[in-house]
Short mmCIF file of C-alpha atoms in Angstrom, two decimals:
data_model
loop_
_atom_site.label_atom_id
_atom_site.label_comp_id
_atom_site.label_asym_id
_atom_site.label_seq_id
_atom_site.Cartn_x
_atom_site.Cartn_y
_atom_site.Cartn_z
CA GLU A 1 -24.11 -161.82 -2.06
CA ALA A 2 -23.16 -158.41 -3.71
CA GLY A 3 -22.33 -155.65 -1.47
CA VAL A 4 -23.41 -152.06 -1.40
CA ALA A 5 -22.13 -150.50 -4.87
CA GLN A 6 -21.32 -146.74 -5.19
CA SER A 7 -20.19 -144.59 -7.97
CA PRO A 8 -17.94 -142.82 -8.72
CA ARG A 9 -15.49 -143.62 -6.23
CA TYR A 10 -13.54 -140.40 -6.67
CA LYS A 11 -15.01 -136.78 -7.81
CA ILE A 12 -13.14 -133.60 -8.03
CA ILE A 13 -15.20 -130.37 -8.91
CA GLU A 14 -14.71 -126.49 -8.53
CA LYS A 15 -16.75 -124.94 -6.07
CA ARG A 16 -20.40 -123.82 -7.15
CA GLN A 17 -20.70 -126.81 -9.57
CA SER A 18 -23.16 -129.61 -9.15
CA VAL A 19 -22.39 -133.23 -8.34
CA ALA A 20 -24.18 -136.54 -7.85
CA PHE A 21 -23.55 -140.02 -6.29
CA TRP A 22 -25.20 -143.01 -6.98
CA CYS A 23 -25.87 -146.08 -4.74
CA ASN A 24 -27.31 -149.53 -5.15
CA PRO A 25 -27.83 -151.23 -1.93
CA ILE A 26 -27.81 -154.96 -1.10
CA SER A 27 -30.90 -156.65 -2.71
CA GLY A 28 -33.91 -156.92 -0.80
CA HIS A 29 -32.78 -154.38 1.91
CA ALA A 30 -35.52 -151.83 2.59
CA THR A 31 -33.45 -149.25 4.37
CA LEU A 32 -30.96 -146.91 2.73
CA TYR A 33 -28.52 -144.55 4.49
CA TRP A 34 -26.34 -141.74 2.94
CA TYR A 35 -23.64 -140.78 5.38
CA GLN A 36 -20.90 -137.76 4.95
CA GLN A 37 -17.54 -138.54 6.38
CA ILE A 38 -15.29 -135.58 6.87
CA LEU A 39 -11.53 -136.03 7.31
CA GLY A 40 -10.68 -136.90 11.03
CA GLN A 41 -14.42 -137.58 12.19
CA GLY A 42 -16.64 -140.40 12.27
CA PRO A 43 -19.58 -140.51 9.82
CA LYS A 44 -22.52 -138.33 10.10
CA LEU A 45 -25.90 -139.51 8.92
CA LEU A 46 -27.32 -137.26 6.09
CA ILE A 47 -30.45 -139.19 5.15
CA GLN A 48 -32.37 -142.34 5.73
CA PHE A 49 -34.77 -143.88 3.55
CA GLN A 50 -37.27 -146.75 4.41
CA ASN A 51 -38.01 -148.07 0.87
CA ASN A 52 -38.79 -144.98 -1.01
CA GLY A 53 -39.89 -142.66 2.07
CA VAL A 54 -37.37 -140.48 4.19
CA VAL A 55 -37.36 -141.53 7.53
CA ASP A 56 -34.80 -138.95 8.90
CA ASP A 57 -33.26 -135.93 6.77
CA SER A 58 -32.76 -133.58 10.01
CA GLN A 59 -29.12 -133.25 9.05
CA LEU A 60 -29.26 -132.96 5.62
CA PRO A 61 -28.29 -129.10 4.19
CA LYS A 62 -31.38 -128.89 2.21
CA ASP A 63 -30.67 -125.64 0.65
CA ARG A 64 -27.89 -127.43 -1.18
CA PHE A 65 -28.21 -131.11 -0.68
CA SER A 66 -30.92 -133.34 -2.13
CA ALA A 67 -31.65 -137.10 -2.40
CA GLU A 68 -34.19 -139.62 -3.87
CA ARG A 69 -34.71 -143.32 -4.03
CA LEU A 70 -36.98 -144.05 -6.69
CA LYS A 71 -38.84 -147.41 -6.72
CA GLY A 72 -37.26 -148.05 -3.47
CA VAL A 73 -34.00 -149.53 -4.72
CA ASP A 74 -31.13 -147.30 -5.61
CA SER A 75 -30.45 -143.85 -4.81
CA THR A 76 -28.79 -140.72 -5.53
CA LEU A 77 -27.37 -138.05 -3.58
CA LYS A 78 -26.89 -134.61 -5.17
CA ILE A 79 -25.12 -131.18 -4.06
CA GLN A 80 -25.78 -128.05 -5.90
CA PRO A 81 -23.95 -125.76 -5.77
CA ALA A 82 -20.87 -127.34 -4.05
CA LYS A 83 -19.00 -125.42 -1.05
CA LEU A 84 -15.38 -126.13 0.01
CA GLU A 85 -16.76 -127.42 3.10
CA ASP A 86 -18.31 -130.55 1.41
CA SER A 87 -15.03 -132.10 0.55
CA ALA A 88 -15.66 -135.49 2.14
CA VAL A 89 -16.05 -139.34 1.53
CA TYR A 90 -20.06 -139.87 1.19
CA LEU A 91 -20.81 -143.28 2.26
CA CYS A 92 -23.82 -145.25 1.39
CA ALA A 93 -25.23 -148.12 3.39
CA SER A 94 -28.13 -150.15 3.68
CA SER A 95 -29.90 -152.57 6.20
CA SER A 96 -32.23 -155.24 5.94
CA SER A 97 -35.30 -153.58 8.01
CA GLY A 98 -33.76 -150.46 9.40
CA ARG A 99 -35.08 -151.67 12.92
CA ALA A 100 -33.47 -151.87 16.09
CA ARG A 101 -30.16 -153.99 16.08
CA ASP A 102 -30.33 -154.23 12.60
CA GLU A 103 -26.87 -154.28 10.77
CA GLN A 104 -25.95 -151.64 8.60
CA PHE A 105 -23.52 -152.74 5.47
CA PHE A 106 -21.53 -149.87 4.14
CA GLY A 107 -20.32 -149.31 0.53
CA PRO A 108 -16.64 -148.19 -0.45
CA GLY A 109 -17.82 -144.66 -0.50
CA THR A 110 -17.26 -141.74 -3.05
CA ARG A 111 -14.55 -139.32 -2.14
CA LEU A 112 -15.46 -135.65 -3.05
CA THR A 113 -12.76 -133.02 -3.64
CA VAL A 114 -14.11 -129.16 -3.89
CA LEU A 115 -11.55 -126.75 -5.15
CA ALA B 1 -29.09 -137.14 22.34
CA GLN B 2 -26.79 -139.99 22.09
CA SER B 3 -22.84 -139.20 21.61
CA VAL B 4 -19.72 -141.28 21.41
CA THR B 5 -16.15 -140.31 22.51
CA GLN B 6 -12.97 -141.88 21.28
CA PRO B 7 -10.16 -140.26 23.61
CA ASP B 8 -7.29 -141.53 21.34
CA ILE B 9 -6.89 -139.92 17.77
CA HIS B 10 -3.96 -142.01 16.97
CA ILE B 11 -2.25 -145.34 18.58
CA THR B 12 0.64 -146.96 17.36
CA VAL B 13 1.48 -150.47 18.66
CA SER B 14 4.06 -153.07 17.65
CA GLU B 15 3.21 -156.30 15.85
CA GLY B 16 2.26 -159.29 18.35
CA ALA B 17 1.50 -156.41 20.99
CA SER B 18 -2.03 -156.27 22.78
CA LEU B 19 -4.30 -153.46 21.95
CA GLU B 20 -7.04 -151.67 23.52
CA LEU B 21 -9.06 -148.81 21.93
CA ARG B 22 -11.41 -146.91 24.28
CA CYS B 23 -14.95 -145.78 23.65
CA ASN B 24 -17.24 -143.68 25.79
CA TYR B 25 -20.68 -143.34 25.19
CA SER B 26 -23.60 -141.21 26.38
CA TYR B 27 -27.16 -142.53 26.08
CA GLY B 28 -30.19 -142.39 28.50
CA ALA B 29 -31.42 -145.88 27.80
CA THR B 30 -30.08 -149.21 27.26
CA PRO B 31 -27.34 -148.69 24.70
CA TYR B 32 -26.73 -150.74 21.53
CA LEU B 33 -23.04 -150.37 21.07
CA PHE B 34 -20.91 -151.31 17.77
CA TRP B 35 -17.52 -151.31 16.88
CA TYR B 36 -16.37 -150.93 13.11
CA VAL B 37 -13.13 -150.86 11.22
CA GLN B 38 -12.37 -148.65 8.01
CA SER B 39 -9.41 -149.82 6.04
CA PRO B 40 -7.86 -147.06 3.59
CA GLY B 41 -10.27 -146.44 0.75
CA GLN B 42 -12.99 -148.99 1.83
CA GLY B 43 -16.27 -148.87 3.63
CA LEU B 44 -16.80 -149.74 7.34
CA GLN B 45 -16.84 -153.32 8.33
CA LEU B 46 -18.72 -154.38 11.23
CA LEU B 47 -16.54 -156.17 14.21
CA LEU B 48 -18.59 -156.68 16.79
CA LYS B 49 -21.73 -155.39 18.75
CA TYR B 50 -23.38 -155.55 22.10
CA PHE B 51 -27.30 -155.53 22.58
CA SER B 52 -27.50 -157.25 26.06
CA GLY B 53 -26.44 -160.21 28.05
CA ASP B 54 -22.77 -161.26 28.45
CA THR B 55 -20.67 -157.96 28.58
CA LEU B 56 -17.65 -159.54 27.03
CA VAL B 57 -18.45 -159.97 23.32
CA GLN B 58 -16.62 -161.57 20.81
CA GLY B 59 -16.12 -160.44 17.14
CA ILE B 60 -14.15 -161.05 13.83
CA LYS B 61 -10.74 -161.10 13.28
CA GLY B 62 -10.01 -162.01 17.09
CA PHE B 63 -11.15 -158.63 18.44
CA GLU B 64 -13.24 -158.48 21.67
CA ALA B 65 -14.98 -155.62 23.66
CA GLU B 66 -16.09 -155.24 27.17
CA PHE B 67 -19.07 -153.36 28.16
CA LYS B 68 -19.13 -151.73 31.48
CA ARG B 69 -22.18 -149.72 32.18
CA SER B 70 -20.66 -148.03 35.32
CA GLN B 71 -18.04 -146.50 33.30
CA SER B 72 -20.21 -146.07 29.98
CA SER B 73 -17.38 -147.57 28.41
CA PHE B 74 -17.20 -150.14 25.46
CA ASN B 75 -13.39 -150.83 24.84
CA LEU B 76 -12.13 -152.94 22.31
CA ARG B 77 -9.48 -155.20 22.73
CA LYS B 78 -6.92 -157.76 20.94
CA PRO B 79 -4.36 -160.03 22.59
CA SER B 80 -1.96 -159.91 19.55
CA VAL B 81 -1.82 -157.57 16.93
CA HIS B 82 -1.28 -158.17 13.52
CA TRP B 83 0.12 -155.90 10.61
CA SER B 84 -3.28 -156.09 8.69
CA ASP B 85 -5.04 -154.43 11.81
CA ALA B 86 -3.60 -151.22 10.81
CA ALA B 87 -6.70 -149.16 10.09
CA GLU B 88 -9.35 -146.86 11.46
CA TYR B 89 -11.55 -147.94 14.31
CA PHE B 90 -15.04 -146.31 15.09
CA CYS B 91 -17.40 -147.20 18.00
CA ALA B 92 -21.03 -146.32 17.59
CA VAL B 93 -24.03 -146.08 19.19
CA GLU B 94 -27.59 -146.65 18.01
CA GLY B 95 -30.32 -145.00 19.41
CA GLY B 96 -33.49 -142.68 19.01
CA SER B 97 -36.83 -143.47 17.27
CA ASN B 98 -35.16 -144.27 13.91
CA TYR B 99 -32.65 -146.50 15.55
CA LYS B 100 -29.83 -144.09 14.12
CA LEU B 101 -26.12 -144.76 14.59
CA THR B 102 -24.03 -142.06 16.11
CA PHE B 103 -20.34 -142.58 15.46
CA GLY B 104 -17.10 -141.41 17.54
CA LYS B 105 -14.44 -139.63 15.55
CA GLY B 106 -12.30 -142.79 15.16
CA THR B 107 -8.94 -144.14 16.40
CA LEU B 108 -6.20 -144.67 13.73
CA LEU B 109 -4.31 -147.57 14.52
CA THR B 110 -0.54 -147.83 13.18
CA VAL B 111 1.16 -151.04 13.67
CA ASN B 112 5.01 -151.40 13.60
CA PRO B 113 6.78 -154.23 12.35
#
């Protein structure tokens, strides 16, 4: 079974530029998550999708971050414009149903450096 | 709101020695608890989980964890550490209406030969 795929693996940009990350979840998984992991901290949930609808985006900085999950499969996360404090690893995860005790499977992440 | 505290930022052990990583949680209801491991450049991999029942849970790679409700703890243990166990370890608690995972800040494990 193929795991969660993410691209690119690394990205370096200047502040105020825009960037986009892509995630392809495990086939058949209804729930998709984007996490931000700043160096020295644990992952923080940015947004959770159930199929193509948003379940939780309470910690997404909506003035600069956006995400979509078209057709309930793959997803993109965009930052526009980027700030220095956005430097982090962005992890995508998926789970089969998003219900209680449902295991989340994580992709390898995209490491973003903002200069 | 739920929270997780991992008191140890960095632990160094010798290969073959025993290991215990500490985790304390805060959650109003019965917690669902997890331990994940993250190797450099990799995503998180689930080691084990606790939902209910036996408070000592076994996981992959020879790890186990014990849930102690009276201490709000879920410590991870391994009797004999291997060099390949060097990684960062995260404790997490699930809660809320959307079964959200809240992670601790992690413990970095270094294994000396």
